[in-house]
Amino acid sequence: MDPHLLRTFTAVARLASFSAAARELGYTQSAVSQHIAALEADLRTELLTRRPVAPTPAGARLLEHARPLLLRLDAARADVLRLAAAPPGRITLAASPLAAACPQLIAALPATGVTLRVLPPARVPAAVAAGDCDLGLVDGLAAPSDPLRLPDVAPLQVTGVAEEELAVLFPAGHPFAARHSVRLDDLADARWLDAPDVGLPLTTGRRALRYDGTDLHVLCALAAAGHGLVLLPRPVAEAARAGTAVPLAAPRLVHRTELVAPAGPSGAAAALAARLTAGSPS
């Protein structure tokens, strides 16, 4: 299959529009239609319905394969370009919102030469693999010293950076706000803020208000105002200017931050990676 046709197909499916895909890709609408027709002829099946524009069952299955395949191609291109040459001394570091608040990151950043790009956690490994960023920091829940489960988007080096205790942020008048610690089992019926791009994922409790942003101050303000509880790294929760942070006693989990890097980073990227991972957890 021609990767150019696959890119056109994924754009049309994502935007649900031939014309919008043509604008995004810089093609004419006729060229986009020809790409889809050629791909359907190659696979001998219809991939998109036209009114409305949506993947057929075969198209949905192809999308499952196309996205990681195209990302792998981008990663291969980026890897070769890194070997060819990179502007010395300038680094773009991608970080999820909670990873960007990690004290170890803040202490390791040089005064100049770095662009910090805050992205949703799921997008960080792909940004590094595709060469959009030189290094990345991701975070999540884990048992102490256990690595995070990251998507296999490309051959990337993954190193632990930090592990922090967890805390639940309560509004000041909450019955549990006066406790010294709390267990998640105690909060089985609690309402939690649904913040997929910034909050730590939980499978317990009920979902309250959904927050689609990445600003930690807004997330903490929503929790403090009683719109739902939120689980955070203890330093972040205690630094919030509203609400009450109560340490999590059980289950035994930590907030883990990991560095993702292409194989063999060099120059300024290698220096920053070494600073970030100095004294890293196992």
Tab-separated table of C-alpha atoms in Angstrom, residues 17-146:
chain	number	residue	atom	x	y	z
A	17	SER	CA	-14.751	15.341	4.947
A	18	PHE	CA	-13.012	15.069	1.588
A	19	SER	CA	-12.816	18.842	1.219
A	20	ALA	CA	-11.404	19.400	4.726
A	21	ALA	CA	-8.784	16.711	4.120
A	22	ALA	CA	-7.847	18.375	0.818
A	23	ARG	CA	-7.297	21.720	2.594
A	24	GLU	CA	-5.225	20.127	5.353
A	25	LEU	CA	-3.039	18.121	2.970
A	26	GLY	CA	-2.703	20.811	0.290
A	27	TYR	CA	-4.397	18.725	-2.419
A	28	THR	CA	-7.408	19.398	-4.584
A	29	GLN	CA	-10.619	17.649	-3.592
A	30	SER	CA	-10.430	15.716	-6.850
A	31	ALA	CA	-6.950	14.430	-5.932
A	32	VAL	CA	-8.204	13.287	-2.530
A	33	SER	CA	-11.082	11.424	-4.190
A	34	GLN	CA	-8.620	9.783	-6.565
A	35	HIS	CA	-6.391	8.704	-3.666
A	36	ILE	CA	-9.300	7.063	-1.853
A	37	ALA	CA	-10.488	5.387	-5.043
A	38	ALA	CA	-6.995	4.049	-5.733
A	39	LEU	CA	-6.687	2.658	-2.216
A	40	GLU	CA	-10.113	1.027	-2.426
A	41	ALA	CA	-9.181	-0.474	-5.803
A	42	ASP	CA	-5.934	-1.836	-4.335
A	43	LEU	CA	-7.738	-3.461	-1.384
A	44	ARG	CA	-10.819	-4.384	-3.462
A	45	THR	CA	-13.253	-3.090	-0.865
A	46	GLU	CA	-15.065	0.114	0.084
A	47	LEU	CA	-13.274	1.929	2.902
A	48	LEU	CA	-15.461	5.032	3.336
A	49	THR	CA	-19.132	5.761	3.012
A	50	ARG	CA	-19.706	9.058	1.214
A	51	ARG	CA	-22.852	10.508	2.792
A	52	PRO	CA	-21.964	10.874	5.572
A	53	VAL	CA	-18.225	10.363	5.246
A	54	ALA	CA	-17.352	7.594	7.702
A	55	PRO	CA	-15.207	4.447	7.746
A	56	THR	CA	-16.842	1.184	6.728
A	57	PRO	CA	-16.010	-1.858	8.876
A	58	ALA	CA	-13.096	-2.562	6.519
A	59	GLY	CA	-12.035	1.088	6.739
A	60	ALA	CA	-12.133	1.023	10.547
A	61	ARG	CA	-9.896	-2.056	10.532
A	62	LEU	CA	-7.479	-0.361	8.132
A	63	LEU	CA	-7.292	2.686	10.429
A	64	GLU	CA	-6.106	0.432	13.268
A	65	HIS	CA	-3.142	-0.559	11.094
A	66	ALA	CA	-2.579	2.753	9.283
A	67	ARG	CA	-1.937	5.025	12.257
A	68	PRO	CA	0.918	3.012	13.830
A	69	LEU	CA	2.370	2.263	10.364
A	70	LEU	CA	2.490	5.942	9.432
A	71	LEU	CA	3.953	6.841	12.808
A	72	ARG	CA	6.673	4.233	12.292
A	73	LEU	CA	7.496	5.782	8.913
A	74	ASP	CA	7.716	9.226	10.510
A	75	ALA	CA	9.922	7.782	13.252
A	76	ALA	CA	12.268	6.177	10.707
A	77	ARG	CA	12.583	9.453	8.802
A	78	ALA	CA	13.237	11.406	11.995
A	79	ASP	CA	15.854	8.896	13.137
A	80	VAL	CA	17.799	9.192	9.882
A	81	LEU	CA	17.580	12.995	9.930
A	82	ARG	CA	18.939	13.074	13.473
A	83	LEU	CA	22.012	11.204	12.277
A	84	ALA	CA	22.447	13.565	9.334
A	85	ALA	CA	22.576	16.757	11.373
A	86	ALA	CA	20.687	18.680	14.006
A	87	PRO	CA	21.013	22.334	14.998
A	88	PRO	CA	23.508	22.294	17.884
A	89	GLY	CA	22.419	23.441	21.298
A	90	ARG	CA	18.681	23.784	20.686
A	91	ILE	CA	16.292	21.237	22.224
A	92	THR	CA	12.536	20.777	22.142
A	93	LEU	CA	11.303	18.875	25.178
A	94	ALA	CA	7.763	17.494	25.204
A	95	ALA	CA	6.170	16.912	28.593
A	96	SER	CA	2.764	15.922	29.880
A	97	PRO	CA	1.264	18.552	32.214
A	98	LEU	CA	2.072	16.698	35.435
A	99	ALA	CA	5.543	15.741	34.193
A	100	ALA	CA	6.191	19.409	33.407
A	101	ALA	CA	5.486	20.194	37.065
A	102	CYS	CA	8.053	17.636	38.280
A	103	PRO	CA	10.597	19.436	40.518
A	104	GLN	CA	13.424	17.362	39.024
A	105	LEU	CA	12.582	18.650	35.537
A	106	ILE	CA	12.419	22.254	36.668
A	107	ALA	CA	15.783	21.954	38.421
A	108	ALA	CA	17.422	20.288	35.397
A	109	LEU	CA	16.337	22.796	32.748
A	110	PRO	CA	19.111	25.084	31.511
A	111	ALA	CA	18.484	28.824	31.406
A	112	THR	CA	18.452	28.935	27.590
A	113	GLY	CA	18.317	26.636	24.603
A	114	VAL	CA	15.204	24.607	25.482
A	115	THR	CA	11.625	24.861	24.250
A	116	LEU	CA	9.220	23.125	26.646
A	117	ARG	CA	6.111	21.877	24.839
A	118	VAL	CA	3.254	20.657	27.066
A	119	LEU	CA	1.203	17.896	25.435
A	120	PRO	CA	-1.399	15.350	26.575
A	121	PRO	CA	0.425	12.281	27.929
A	122	ALA	CA	-0.592	9.986	25.076
A	123	ARG	CA	0.961	12.316	22.484
A	124	VAL	CA	4.428	12.624	24.015
A	125	PRO	CA	5.988	9.322	22.797
A	126	ALA	CA	4.645	9.907	19.278
A	127	ALA	CA	6.064	13.448	19.216
A	128	VAL	CA	9.525	12.115	20.073
A	129	ALA	CA	9.268	9.183	17.671
A	130	ALA	CA	8.231	11.442	14.777
A	131	GLY	CA	11.074	13.880	15.442
A	132	ASP	CA	8.815	16.771	16.433
A	133	CYS	CA	10.565	16.846	19.825
A	134	ASP	CA	14.059	15.775	20.879
A	135	LEU	CA	13.104	14.349	24.267
A	136	GLY	CA	9.873	13.640	26.114
A	137	LEU	CA	8.633	13.246	29.674
A	138	VAL	CA	5.585	11.104	30.372
A	139	ASP	CA	3.903	10.255	33.652
A	140	GLY	CA	1.364	7.921	35.164
A	141	LEU	CA	0.414	5.666	38.059
A	142	ALA	CA	2.639	2.716	38.891
A	143	ALA	CA	3.713	0.472	41.724
A	144	PRO	CA	6.995	1.696	43.227
A	145	SER	CA	9.926	1.007	40.846
A	146	ASP	CA	7.607	-0.455	38.173
